[in-house]
């Protein structure tokens, strides 16, 4: 604890995830301070993350979205929360803010010792033709969902177009399907869920299509028009037109930095407010947290803006600690996130392959096809897990997983592993819950560690399908160790078939002057085969991802 004098007048701008967390923590640490929260909208501390489910009627009681109210803040924390109240200017010289009471138009000044900016982000609304037509919505706060629900009730729409395949777009698509609408999802990129690598979202694309969502990838919207038979026509650059009774824009958010910019605070290249690792802006009396700021990426060390509730809450808490004189430091963001969609869970933490490539960080990867719990116990569900790690020291760099059950648990374990600087050798050793209903004595997280460590120790070095093309002049042999009936169903053109059970007796058929890349269906039999081959001096590698990945890639 420092001996610095504590501020006694702290103003917080924005009363939701970051702002509310900060204010409540401030009170717990500073009993004597005067704390005022200004919130432009009608609600504080509401559950943004629940909004799609309120639209979908999964959450039916609007009140459930209100995690806390101004009354709770006053009674429990003696915090003065002013809703419908916007801060319109910061005067750093006089350490005052200008406030607009939106209900009456009244303006007044408020002095501060310390100011906390938690103004969040604004949904992106690109200046496309027709963007202001009725029936086109963004989802950021409860009033946005009130308007959408009213539109649903009044117009009884049949067709919705959701633009953007990020988690808000996906959750809205699912919830509109729930409400009985036919949904078209348009995404500019070749995949939904940007934080995942492309091969890991094939199941999501499938789940969307299986549930009747008309998915259009690589498709950029060019504008909107009034339709004859429907309120809106959504036009794409490729010349497609989609009729819609309702359009949801879910194409990302932009940090809300107007106040900070006008006050001359430093902004970063990603457009967010620059803060140090104690959430302090370029003005030492002003802190900023949440979607409005830029932070360091935990893996790459680059500046980044990751609009998620977890970081916003923790940053708010940490800023309060620092304001109260504690020497806490923010460690950066890993982007740990999860999305549920038609029963599928998609989750990731740390860097993906795209990011590592861009940042020039060397990496290796493994794919694990495990299950949420042992397959002999009823109801087990498959989990696909991808682990990225450093080839130098085995440090875990990122992980992605999909499945119907137990996905979030594995990614949470790996998120903590990343934060603790753990390596794949730690994953080999980590001791996780196991009983037949819950996991396996060798959990998929352990398995990822085993496979990765086997690779780094050269017990069973890995090969990647996408590298095969690089060996045009001296191609490795692709050895398929599956059973006859599996090979008959599908095999890699040019591959050699030799079932695992016959391997030891037929070693003479295999070359000693070429690499042998071994695969099976899921990666386990090929591992056994690689061990046999390496014992007998062959240059064998295990094709990670096995046939399952080959089919996803081809
Ligand atoms: P916000 O929560 O947006 O709060 C900022 C507040 O500041 C706003 O209420 C705004 O009115 C107010 N404000 C702005 N300017 C002023 C001003 N000048 N004066 C007064 N008040 C002002 N994250 C997850 O991790 N998981 C999820 O599942 C998830 N789902 C989401 C679903 C939806 C539909 C949305 C919209 C977001 C979701 N998020 C999710 C993201 C998460 O909600 C945000 O990252 C988080 O709320 C950011 O917190 P914040 O405090 O920075 O901003």
Coordinates of C-alpha atoms and ligand atoms in Angstrom, one line a residue:
X1 CA 0.0 0.0 0.0
X2 CA 1.3 3.4 -0.9
X3 CA 1.3 6.4 1.4
X4 CA -0.1 8.7 -1.3
X5 CA -3.1 10.8 -0.3
X6 CA -6.3 9.1 -1.4
X7 CA -8.5 11.0 -3.8
X8 CA -11.8 11.9 -2.2
X9 CA -13.9 12.8 -5.3
X10 CA -13.9 10.1 -7.9
X11 CA -16.1 10.4 -11.0
X12 CA -16.8 7.4 -13.2
X13 CA -18.2 7.8 -16.7
X14 CA -20.2 4.8 -17.9
X15 CA -22.0 2.6 -15.5
X16 CA -22.0 -0.9 -16.9
X17 CA -19.3 -3.6 -16.9
X18 CA -16.1 -1.6 -16.4
X19 CA -17.6 1.5 -14.7
X20 CA -19.8 -0.4 -12.2
X21 CA -17.1 -2.8 -11.2
X22 CA -14.7 0.1 -10.7
X23 CA -17.1 2.1 -8.6
X24 CA -18.2 -0.8 -6.3
X25 CA -14.6 -1.8 -5.7
X26 CA -13.6 1.8 -5.0
X27 CA -16.2 1.9 -2.2
X28 CA -14.9 -1.3 -0.8
X29 CA -11.4 0.1 -0.6
X30 CA -12.1 3.8 0.1
X31 CA -14.9 4.2 2.6
X32 CA -14.5 8.1 2.8
X33 CA -14.4 8.9 -1.0
X34 CA -17.3 10.5 -2.8
X35 CA -18.0 8.4 -5.8
X36 CA -20.4 9.5 -8.6
X37 CA -21.2 7.3 -11.7
X38 CA -22.6 9.0 -14.8
X39 CA -24.6 6.8 -17.2
X40 CA -26.0 8.2 -20.4
X41 CA -28.6 5.4 -20.8
X42 CA -31.5 4.4 -18.5
X43 CA -29.7 1.4 -16.9
X44 CA -26.6 0.7 -15.0
X45 CA -24.9 -2.6 -14.5
X46 CA -27.0 -4.4 -17.0
X47 CA -26.2 -7.7 -18.7
X48 CA -25.2 -6.8 -22.3
X49 CA -24.2 -10.5 -22.7
X50 CA -27.8 -11.6 -22.1
X51 CA -29.3 -9.3 -24.7
X52 CA -29.5 -11.8 -27.6
X53 CA -31.3 -14.2 -25.3
X54 CA -33.8 -11.6 -24.3
X55 CA -34.6 -11.0 -28.0
X56 CA -34.9 -14.8 -28.4
X57 CA -37.3 -15.0 -25.4
X58 CA -34.9 -17.4 -23.6
X59 CA -34.6 -14.7 -21.0
X60 CA -38.2 -13.7 -20.6
X61 CA -38.2 -11.3 -17.7
X62 CA -36.5 -8.0 -18.7
X63 CA -35.8 -7.3 -15.0
X64 CA -33.4 -10.2 -15.0
X65 CA -31.1 -8.2 -17.2
X66 CA -30.6 -5.6 -14.5
X67 CA -27.8 -6.9 -12.4
X68 CA -27.9 -3.8 -10.2
X69 CA -29.9 -0.6 -10.0
X70 CA -29.0 3.0 -8.9
X71 CA -30.9 2.2 -5.6
X72 CA -28.7 -0.8 -4.9
X73 CA -25.6 1.3 -5.6
X74 CA -26.9 4.0 -3.2
X75 CA -28.0 1.7 -0.4
X76 CA -25.2 -0.9 -0.4
X77 CA -22.3 1.2 -1.5
X78 CA -23.2 4.9 -1.0
X79 CA -22.5 5.5 -4.6
X80 CA -24.3 8.3 -6.4
X81 CA -25.4 6.8 -9.7
X82 CA -27.0 9.3 -12.2
X83 CA -28.7 7.6 -15.1
X84 CA -29.9 9.5 -18.2
X85 CA -26.8 11.7 -17.5
X86 CA -24.1 12.2 -20.1
X87 CA -20.7 13.7 -19.6
X88 CA -20.1 15.9 -22.6
X89 CA -16.7 17.4 -21.9
X90 CA -13.6 16.9 -19.7
X91 CA -11.7 20.0 -18.7
X92 CA -8.4 18.6 -17.6
X93 CA -7.0 22.0 -16.6
X94 CA -9.7 22.7 -14.1
X95 CA -10.3 19.0 -13.3
X96 CA -14.0 19.3 -14.0
X97 CA -16.4 17.5 -16.3
X98 CA -19.4 19.1 -18.0
X99 CA -22.6 17.1 -17.5
X100 CA -25.9 17.0 -19.4
X101 CA -29.0 15.8 -17.7
X102 CA -30.7 14.2 -20.7
X103 CA -34.2 14.3 -19.3
X104 CA -34.3 18.0 -18.6
X105 CA -31.5 19.4 -20.8
X106 CA -29.9 20.9 -17.7
X107 CA -26.1 21.3 -17.9
X108 CA -23.7 21.5 -14.9
X109 CA -20.1 21.1 -13.9
X110 CA -18.6 18.5 -11.6
X111 CA -15.1 18.7 -10.1
X112 CA -13.0 15.5 -9.7
X113 CA -9.8 14.4 -8.1
X114 CA -9.7 11.3 -10.2
X115 CA -11.7 10.4 -13.3
X116 CA -12.5 7.0 -14.6
X117 CA -13.5 6.5 -18.2
X118 CA -15.6 3.4 -18.9
X119 CA -17.7 4.6 -21.9
X120 CA -17.6 1.3 -23.7
X121 CA -17.9 1.0 -27.5
X122 CA -20.4 1.8 -30.2
X123 CA -21.6 -0.8 -32.7
X124 CA -20.1 -0.2 -36.2
X125 CA -22.7 1.3 -38.6
X126 CA -20.9 1.6 -41.9
X127 CA -22.0 4.5 -44.1
X128 CA -23.7 2.2 -46.7
X129 CA -26.6 3.3 -48.8
X130 CA -29.9 2.8 -46.9
X131 CA -28.2 2.2 -43.5
X132 CA -30.8 4.4 -41.8
X133 CA -33.8 2.5 -43.2
X134 CA -36.3 1.3 -40.6
X135 CA -35.9 -2.4 -39.7
X136 CA -32.1 -2.2 -39.4
X137 CA -30.9 -2.7 -35.8
X138 CA -27.7 -3.0 -33.8
X139 CA -27.6 -4.6 -30.3
X140 CA -25.8 -2.9 -27.5
X141 CA -28.1 -2.1 -24.7
X142 CA -31.6 -2.9 -23.3
X143 CA -33.4 -0.1 -25.2
X144 CA -31.9 -1.6 -28.5
X145 CA -33.5 -5.0 -27.6
X146 CA -36.8 -3.3 -26.6
X147 CA -37.0 -1.8 -30.1
X148 CA -36.2 -5.2 -31.7
X149 CA -38.8 -7.0 -29.6
X150 CA -41.4 -4.3 -30.4
X151 CA -40.6 -4.7 -34.2
X152 CA -40.9 -8.5 -33.9
X153 CA -44.3 -8.2 -32.1
X154 CA -45.6 -5.5 -34.4
X155 CA -44.5 -6.7 -37.8
X156 CA -44.4 -10.5 -37.2
X157 CA -41.3 -10.7 -39.5
X158 CA -40.6 -14.0 -41.3
X159 CA -37.2 -13.3 -42.7
X160 CA -34.2 -11.9 -40.9
X161 CA -30.7 -11.1 -42.3
X162 CA -27.9 -11.0 -39.8
X163 CA -24.8 -9.3 -41.0
X164 CA -21.6 -10.5 -39.3
X165 CA -20.5 -13.9 -38.0
X166 CA -18.9 -12.8 -34.8
X167 CA -20.3 -14.0 -31.5
X168 CA -23.1 -11.3 -31.4
X169 CA -24.2 -12.1 -34.9
X170 CA -24.2 -15.8 -34.2
X171 CA -26.1 -15.5 -31.0
X172 CA -28.6 -13.2 -32.7
X173 CA -29.0 -15.7 -35.5
X174 CA -29.7 -18.5 -33.1
X175 CA -32.2 -16.5 -31.1
X176 CA -34.1 -15.3 -34.2
X177 CA -34.3 -18.9 -35.3
X178 CA -35.7 -19.6 -31.9
X179 CA -38.4 -16.9 -32.6
X180 CA -39.3 -18.8 -35.7
X181 CA -37.7 -16.6 -38.3
X182 CA -35.9 -17.8 -41.4
X183 CA -32.4 -16.4 -40.9
X184 CA -29.7 -15.5 -43.5
X185 CA -26.3 -14.9 -42.1
X186 CA -23.9 -12.9 -44.2
X187 CA -20.2 -12.8 -43.4
X188 CA -17.5 -11.0 -45.4
X189 CA -14.7 -13.4 -44.4
X190 CA -14.4 -17.1 -45.4
X191 CA -15.4 -18.2 -41.9
X192 CA -17.5 -17.2 -38.9
X193 CA -15.9 -16.7 -35.4
X194 CA -12.8 -14.7 -36.3
X195 CA -10.8 -15.7 -33.2
X196 CA -10.8 -19.3 -34.3
X197 CA -8.7 -20.8 -37.1
X198 CA -10.7 -21.7 -40.2
X199 CA -10.5 -25.5 -39.9
X200 CA -11.9 -25.3 -36.3
X201 CA -15.2 -23.7 -37.3
X202 CA -16.3 -26.3 -39.9
X203 CA -18.7 -27.7 -37.2
X204 CA -20.1 -24.2 -36.6
X205 CA -20.8 -23.8 -40.3
X206 CA -22.5 -27.2 -40.3
X207 CA -24.6 -26.4 -37.2
X208 CA -25.8 -23.2 -38.8
X209 CA -26.8 -25.0 -42.0
X210 CA -28.4 -27.9 -40.1
X211 CA -30.6 -25.4 -38.2
X212 CA -31.8 -23.8 -41.4
X213 CA -29.6 -20.7 -41.3
X214 CA -28.7 -19.7 -44.9
X215 CA -25.0 -19.0 -44.5
X216 CA -23.2 -16.8 -47.0
X217 CA -19.4 -16.5 -46.5
X218 CA -17.0 -14.3 -48.5
X219 CA -20.0 -12.0 -49.0
X220 CA -19.8 -8.3 -48.4
X221 CA -22.9 -6.2 -48.0
X222 CA -23.0 -3.1 -50.3
X223 CA -26.2 -1.5 -49.2
X224 CA -29.9 -1.6 -48.3
X225 CA -33.1 -0.7 -50.2
X226 CA -36.8 -0.7 -49.5
X227 CA -38.3 -3.9 -51.0
X228 CA -41.6 -4.4 -52.7
X229 CA -42.5 -7.6 -51.0
X230 CA -40.5 -7.0 -47.8
X231 CA -39.4 -3.9 -45.8
X232 CA -35.8 -4.3 -46.8
X233 CA -33.6 -5.7 -49.5
X234 CA -30.0 -6.4 -48.5
X235 CA -27.6 -6.0 -51.4
X236 CA -24.1 -7.6 -51.6
X237 CA -21.0 -6.6 -53.6
X238 CA -21.3 -9.9 -55.5
X239 CA -24.7 -8.9 -56.8
X240 CA -26.9 -11.0 -54.5
X241 CA -30.1 -9.6 -53.0
X242 CA -31.7 -10.9 -49.9
X243 CA -35.3 -9.8 -48.9
X244 CA -35.6 -9.1 -45.2
X245 CA -38.2 -8.1 -42.7
X246 CA -35.5 -7.4 -40.2
X247 CA -31.8 -6.8 -40.4
X248 CA -29.3 -7.1 -37.5
X249 CA -25.9 -5.5 -37.9
X250 CA -23.3 -7.4 -35.9
X251 CA -20.1 -6.3 -37.6
X252 CA -18.1 -5.2 -34.6
X253 CA -17.7 -2.3 -32.3
X254 CA -15.6 0.9 -32.2
X255 CA -14.2 2.2 -29.0
X256 CA -16.2 5.2 -27.7
X257 CA -13.4 7.8 -27.4
X258 CA -15.0 11.1 -28.2
X259 CA -14.5 12.5 -24.7
X260 CA -11.0 11.2 -24.4
X261 CA -10.0 12.5 -27.9
X262 CA -11.5 16.0 -27.2
X263 CA -9.6 16.1 -23.9
X264 CA -6.4 15.4 -25.8
X265 CA -5.8 12.0 -24.2
X266 CA -3.5 9.7 -26.1
X267 CA -5.2 7.2 -28.4
X268 CA -3.7 4.2 -30.0
X269 CA -3.6 2.9 -33.6
X270 CA -6.5 0.6 -33.0
X271 CA -8.6 3.7 -32.1
X272 CA -8.8 3.0 -28.4
X273 CA -7.7 5.0 -25.4
X274 CA -4.0 4.2 -24.5
X275 CA -3.5 3.2 -20.9
X276 CA -0.5 1.8 -19.0
X277 CA -0.6 -1.5 -17.2
X278 CA -2.4 0.3 -14.3
X279 CA -5.2 1.6 -16.5
X280 CA -3.8 5.1 -16.3
X281 CA -4.3 7.3 -19.4
X282 CA -1.7 9.9 -20.6
X283 CA -3.2 12.1 -17.9
X284 CA -2.2 10.6 -14.5
X285 CA -5.5 11.7 -12.9
X286 CA -7.6 9.9 -15.5
X287 CA -8.0 6.2 -15.8
X288 CA -9.8 4.2 -18.5
X289 CA -11.1 0.7 -18.7
X290 CA -13.2 -1.7 -20.8
X291 CA -14.1 -1.7 -24.5
X292 CA -12.9 1.9 -24.9
X293 CA -9.2 1.1 -24.3
X294 CA -6.3 -0.6 -26.0
X295 CA -4.3 -3.1 -24.1
X296 CA -1.4 -5.4 -24.6
X297 CA -2.0 -8.8 -26.1
X298 CA -0.8 -11.3 -23.6
X299 CA 0.9 -13.5 -26.2
X300 CA 2.2 -11.1 -28.9
X301 CA 2.7 -8.0 -26.7
X302 CA 1.1 -6.0 -29.4
X303 CA -1.5 -3.3 -28.7
X304 CA -5.0 -4.7 -29.2
X305 CA -8.6 -3.9 -28.5
X306 CA -10.6 -6.9 -27.3
X307 CA -14.2 -6.0 -26.3
X308 CA -15.1 -8.6 -23.7
X309 CA -16.9 -8.5 -20.4
X310 CA -14.3 -10.3 -18.4
X311 CA -11.4 -8.0 -19.2
X312 CA -13.7 -4.9 -18.7
X313 CA -14.7 -6.1 -15.2
X314 CA -11.2 -6.9 -14.2
X315 CA -9.8 -3.7 -15.5
X316 CA -12.4 -1.8 -13.6
X317 CA -11.5 -3.6 -10.4
X318 CA -7.8 -3.1 -11.0
X319 CA -8.2 0.6 -11.7
X320 CA -10.0 1.0 -8.4
X321 CA -7.1 -0.8 -6.7
X322 CA -4.6 1.5 -8.2
X323 CA -6.7 4.6 -7.4
X324 CA -6.8 3.4 -3.8
X325 CA -3.0 3.2 -3.7
X326 CA -2.4 -0.5 -4.4
X327 CA 0.4 -1.5 -6.8
X328 CA -1.6 -3.8 -9.1
X329 CA -0.6 -4.5 -12.8
X330 CA -2.8 -5.7 -15.6
X331 CA -1.3 -8.7 -17.3
X332 CA -2.8 -8.1 -20.8
X333 CA -5.6 -9.8 -22.6
X334 CA -5.7 -13.4 -23.9
X335 CA -9.1 -13.0 -25.6
X336 CA -10.5 -16.0 -23.8
X337 CA -14.0 -16.3 -25.2
X338 CA -16.9 -18.8 -25.7
X339 CA -20.0 -18.9 -27.8
X340 CA -22.9 -21.3 -27.7
X341 CA -24.8 -22.0 -30.9
X342 CA -27.5 -24.6 -31.5
X343 CA -25.9 -26.9 -28.8
X344 CA -22.4 -26.5 -30.1
X345 CA -19.8 -24.7 -27.9
X346 CA -16.9 -22.8 -29.6
X347 CA -14.2 -21.4 -27.3
X348 CA -10.7 -20.1 -27.6
X349 CA -7.9 -18.5 -25.6
X350 CA -4.6 -16.9 -26.5
X351 CA -3.3 -16.5 -30.0
X352 CA -4.6 -18.3 -33.1
X353 CA -2.5 -19.4 -36.0
X354 CA -3.4 -16.3 -38.0
X355 CA -2.2 -14.0 -35.3
X356 CA 1.1 -15.9 -34.6
X357 CA 1.9 -15.9 -38.3
X358 CA 1.2 -12.2 -38.6
X359 CA 3.3 -11.5 -35.5
X360 CA 6.2 -13.7 -36.7
X361 CA 6.0 -15.9 -33.6
X362 CA 7.2 -19.5 -34.3
X363 CA 4.7 -22.1 -33.3
X364 CA 3.8 -25.8 -33.6
X365 CA 0.4 -27.2 -33.2
X366 CA -1.5 -30.4 -32.3
X367 CA -5.1 -31.5 -32.9
X368 CA -6.7 -33.7 -30.3
X369 CA -10.0 -35.6 -30.9
X370 CA -11.1 -36.5 -27.4
X371 CA -14.4 -36.5 -25.6
X372 CA -16.0 -34.6 -22.7
X373 CA -16.0 -37.8 -20.6
X374 CA -14.9 -41.4 -21.1
X375 CA -16.8 -43.0 -23.9
X376 CA -17.9 -46.1 -21.9
X377 CA -20.1 -43.8 -19.7
X378 CA -23.4 -42.9 -21.5
X379 CA -23.7 -39.6 -23.2
X380 CA -20.2 -38.8 -24.0
X381 CA -19.7 -36.1 -26.6
X382 CA -16.7 -35.5 -28.8
X383 CA -14.4 -32.5 -28.3
X384 CA -12.0 -31.1 -31.0
X385 CA -9.1 -29.3 -29.5
X386 CA -6.3 -27.4 -31.2
X387 CA -3.2 -26.4 -29.2
X388 CA -0.6 -24.0 -30.3
X389 CA 2.8 -23.9 -28.6
X390 CA 6.3 -22.7 -28.9
X391 CA 8.7 -25.1 -30.6
X392 CA 11.6 -23.7 -28.5
X393 CA 10.4 -24.2 -24.9
X394 CA 6.9 -25.7 -25.3
X395 CA 5.2 -22.7 -23.9
X396 CA 1.4 -22.8 -24.5
X397 CA 0.4 -19.9 -26.9
X398 CA -3.2 -20.6 -27.7
X399 CA -6.0 -23.1 -27.8
X400 CA -9.3 -23.5 -29.6
X401 CA -12.0 -26.1 -29.1
X402 CA -15.4 -27.1 -30.3
X403 CA -17.9 -29.7 -29.1
X404 CA -21.3 -30.1 -27.4
X405 CA -20.1 -30.5 -23.8
X406 CA -17.0 -29.7 -21.7
X407 CA -15.4 -27.3 -24.2
X408 CA -15.4 -24.3 -21.9
X409 CA -13.8 -26.4 -19.1
X410 CA -10.8 -27.3 -21.3
X411 CA -10.3 -23.8 -22.6
X412 CA -10.6 -22.4 -19.1
X413 CA -7.8 -24.8 -18.0
X414 CA -5.7 -23.8 -20.9
X415 CA -6.4 -20.1 -20.4
X416 CA -5.0 -20.4 -16.9
X417 CA -2.0 -22.4 -18.3
X418 CA -1.3 -19.6 -20.7
X419 CA -1.5 -16.9 -18.0
X420 CA 0.9 -18.9 -15.7
X421 CA 3.4 -19.3 -18.6
X422 CA 2.9 -23.1 -18.6
X423 CA 4.4 -25.4 -21.2
X424 CA 3.2 -28.5 -22.9
X425 CA 5.2 -30.4 -20.3
X426 CA 3.0 -28.9 -17.6
X427 CA -0.1 -30.1 -19.5
X428 CA 1.3 -33.6 -19.4
X429 CA 1.5 -33.3 -15.7
X430 CA -1.7 -31.3 -14.8
X431 CA -4.1 -33.1 -12.6
X432 CA -7.7 -32.5 -13.6
X433 CA -11.1 -33.8 -12.3
X434 CA -11.9 -37.3 -13.3
X435 CA -14.9 -39.6 -12.7
X436 CA -16.7 -41.4 -15.6
X437 CA -19.4 -38.7 -15.9
X438 CA -16.9 -35.8 -16.0
X439 CA -13.7 -36.5 -17.8
X440 CA -11.0 -39.1 -18.4
X441 CA -8.0 -40.2 -16.5
X442 CA -6.2 -38.7 -19.5
X443 CA -8.1 -35.6 -20.2
X444 CA -8.0 -34.0 -23.6
X445 CA -5.8 -31.3 -22.0
X446 CA -3.3 -34.0 -20.9
X447 CA -3.5 -35.6 -24.3
X448 CA -2.7 -32.3 -26.0
X449 CA 0.3 -32.0 -23.7
X450 CA 1.4 -35.6 -24.4
X451 CA 1.2 -35.2 -28.1
X452 CA 3.0 -31.9 -28.1
X453 CA 5.7 -33.1 -25.7
X454 CA 6.2 -36.3 -27.8
X455 CA 6.8 -34.0 -30.7
X456 CA 9.3 -31.8 -28.9
X457 CA 11.1 -34.7 -27.5
X458 CA 11.1 -36.3 -31.0
X459 CA 9.5 -39.4 -29.7
X460 CA 6.8 -38.9 -32.3
X461 CA 7.5 -35.8 -34.3
X462 CA 4.5 -34.2 -36.0
X463 CA 3.9 -33.4 -39.7
X464 CA 1.2 -31.1 -41.0
X465 CA -1.0 -31.9 -44.0
X466 CA -0.5 -28.4 -45.4
X467 CA 3.3 -28.8 -45.6
X468 CA 3.1 -31.8 -48.0
X469 CA 3.0 -29.5 -51.0
X470 CA 6.4 -28.0 -49.9
X471 CA 8.1 -31.4 -50.6
X472 CA 7.4 -31.6 -54.3
X473 CA 10.9 -32.8 -55.3
X474 CA 11.3 -35.3 -52.4
X475 CA 7.8 -36.1 -51.2
X476 CA 7.4 -38.1 -48.0
X477 CA 5.5 -41.3 -48.2
X478 CA 2.0 -41.0 -46.8
X479 CA 1.3 -44.2 -44.8
X480 CA -2.3 -45.0 -43.8
X481 CA -2.4 -47.4 -40.9
X482 CA -6.2 -47.7 -40.7
X483 CA -8.1 -50.9 -41.4
X484 CA -9.2 -52.0 -44.9
X485 CA -12.9 -51.1 -44.5
X486 CA -11.9 -47.5 -43.4
X487 CA -9.6 -47.1 -46.4
X488 CA -12.3 -48.3 -48.7
X489 CA -14.5 -45.5 -47.6
X490 CA -12.0 -42.8 -48.2
X491 CA -8.2 -42.5 -48.6
X492 CA -5.7 -39.9 -49.5
X493 CA -4.7 -40.3 -53.2
X494 CA -1.2 -41.7 -53.5
X495 CA -1.1 -43.0 -49.9
X496 CA 0.3 -46.4 -49.0
X497 CA -2.0 -48.6 -46.9
X498 CA -0.5 -50.9 -44.2
X499 CA -2.8 -51.6 -41.2
X500 CA -1.1 -51.0 -37.8
X501 CA -1.6 -54.7 -36.8
X502 CA 0.6 -55.8 -39.8
X503 CA 3.2 -53.1 -39.5
X504 CA 6.0 -55.0 -37.6
X505 CA 5.8 -57.9 -40.1
X506 CA 5.9 -55.7 -43.2
X507 CA 8.6 -53.2 -42.4
X508 CA 10.6 -54.4 -45.5
X509 CA 8.0 -52.7 -47.7
X510 CA 8.8 -49.3 -46.3
X511 CA 11.6 -46.9 -47.5
X512 CA 14.5 -46.0 -45.3
X513 CA 15.7 -43.1 -47.5
X514 CA 12.5 -41.0 -47.3
X515 CA 10.4 -39.6 -44.5
X516 CA 7.2 -41.5 -43.8
X517 CA 4.2 -39.4 -42.7
X518 CA 1.8 -41.7 -40.9
X519 CA -1.9 -41.1 -40.4
X520 CA -5.0 -42.9 -39.2
X521 CA -8.5 -41.7 -38.4
X522 CA -8.0 -39.6 -35.3
X523 CA -4.2 -39.7 -34.6
X524 CA -3.9 -42.5 -32.0
X525 CA -3.0 -45.5 -34.2
X526 CA -0.6 -43.4 -36.2
X527 CA 1.2 -42.5 -33.0
X528 CA 1.6 -46.2 -32.1
X529 CA 2.9 -46.8 -35.7
X530 CA 5.3 -43.9 -35.5
X531 CA 6.8 -45.3 -32.3
X532 CA 7.2 -48.7 -34.0
X533 CA 8.8 -47.2 -37.0
X534 CA 11.2 -45.0 -35.1
X535 CA 12.3 -48.0 -33.0
X536 CA 13.3 -49.6 -36.2
X537 CA 15.2 -46.6 -37.5
X538 CA 12.6 -45.1 -39.9
X539 CA 12.2 -41.4 -40.3
X540 CA 8.6 -41.4 -39.3
X541 CA 6.3 -38.5 -38.4
X542 CA 2.7 -38.4 -37.1
X543 CA 0.3 -36.4 -39.3
X544 CA -1.5 -34.4 -36.7
X545 CA -5.2 -34.0 -37.3
X546 CA -5.2 -37.3 -39.1
X547 CA -7.9 -38.2 -41.7
X548 CA -10.4 -36.0 -39.8
X549 CA -8.4 -32.8 -40.5
X550 CA -7.5 -33.9 -44.0
X551 CA -11.2 -34.1 -44.9
X552 CA -11.9 -30.8 -43.3
X553 CA -9.1 -29.2 -45.3
X554 CA -9.9 -30.8 -48.6
Ligands
LIG1 P1 -20.3 -1.0 -21.6 O1 -20.7 -2.2 -20.9 O2 -20.8 -0.8 -23.0 O3 -20.7 0.3 -20.8 C1 -20.4 1.6 -21.2 C2 -21.5 2.5 -20.8 O4 -21.0 3.8 -20.8 C3 -22.7 2.5 -21.7 O5 -23.9 2.1 -21.0 C4 -22.8 3.9 -22.2 O6 -24.2 4.4 -22.2 C5 -22.1 4.7 -21.2 N1 -21.5 5.9 -21.7 C6 -20.8 6.1 -22.8 N2 -20.4 7.4 -23.0 C7 -20.9 8.0 -21.9 C8 -20.9 9.4 -21.5 N3 -20.2 10.3 -22.2 N4 -21.5 9.7 -20.4 C9 -22.2 8.8 -19.6 N5 -22.2 7.5 -20.0 C10 -21.6 7.1 -21.1 N6 -18.6 -10.2 -23.6 C11 -18.3 -11.4 -23.1 O7 -17.2 -11.5 -22.6 N7 -19.1 -12.5 -23.3 C12 -20.3 -12.4 -23.9 O8 -21.0 -13.3 -24.0 C13 -20.7 -11.1 -24.4 N8 -21.9 -11.0 -25.1 C14 -22.2 -9.8 -25.5 C15 -23.4 -9.6 -26.2 C16 -23.8 -8.4 -26.7 C17 -25.1 -8.3 -27.4 C18 -23.0 -7.3 -26.4 C19 -23.5 -5.9 -26.9 C20 -21.8 -7.4 -25.8 C21 -21.4 -8.6 -25.4 N9 -20.2 -8.8 -24.7 C22 -19.8 -10.0 -24.3 C23 -19.2 -7.7 -24.6 C24 -19.3 -7.0 -23.2 O9 -20.7 -6.7 -23.0 C25 -18.5 -5.7 -23.2 O10 -17.2 -6.1 -23.5 C26 -18.6 -5.0 -21.9 O11 -19.9 -4.7 -21.6 C27 -17.7 -3.8 -22.0 O12 -17.8 -3.1 -20.8 P2 -17.6 -1.5 -20.7 O13 -17.9 -1.1 -19.3 O14 -16.3 -1.2 -21.3 O15 -18.7 -0.9 -21.7

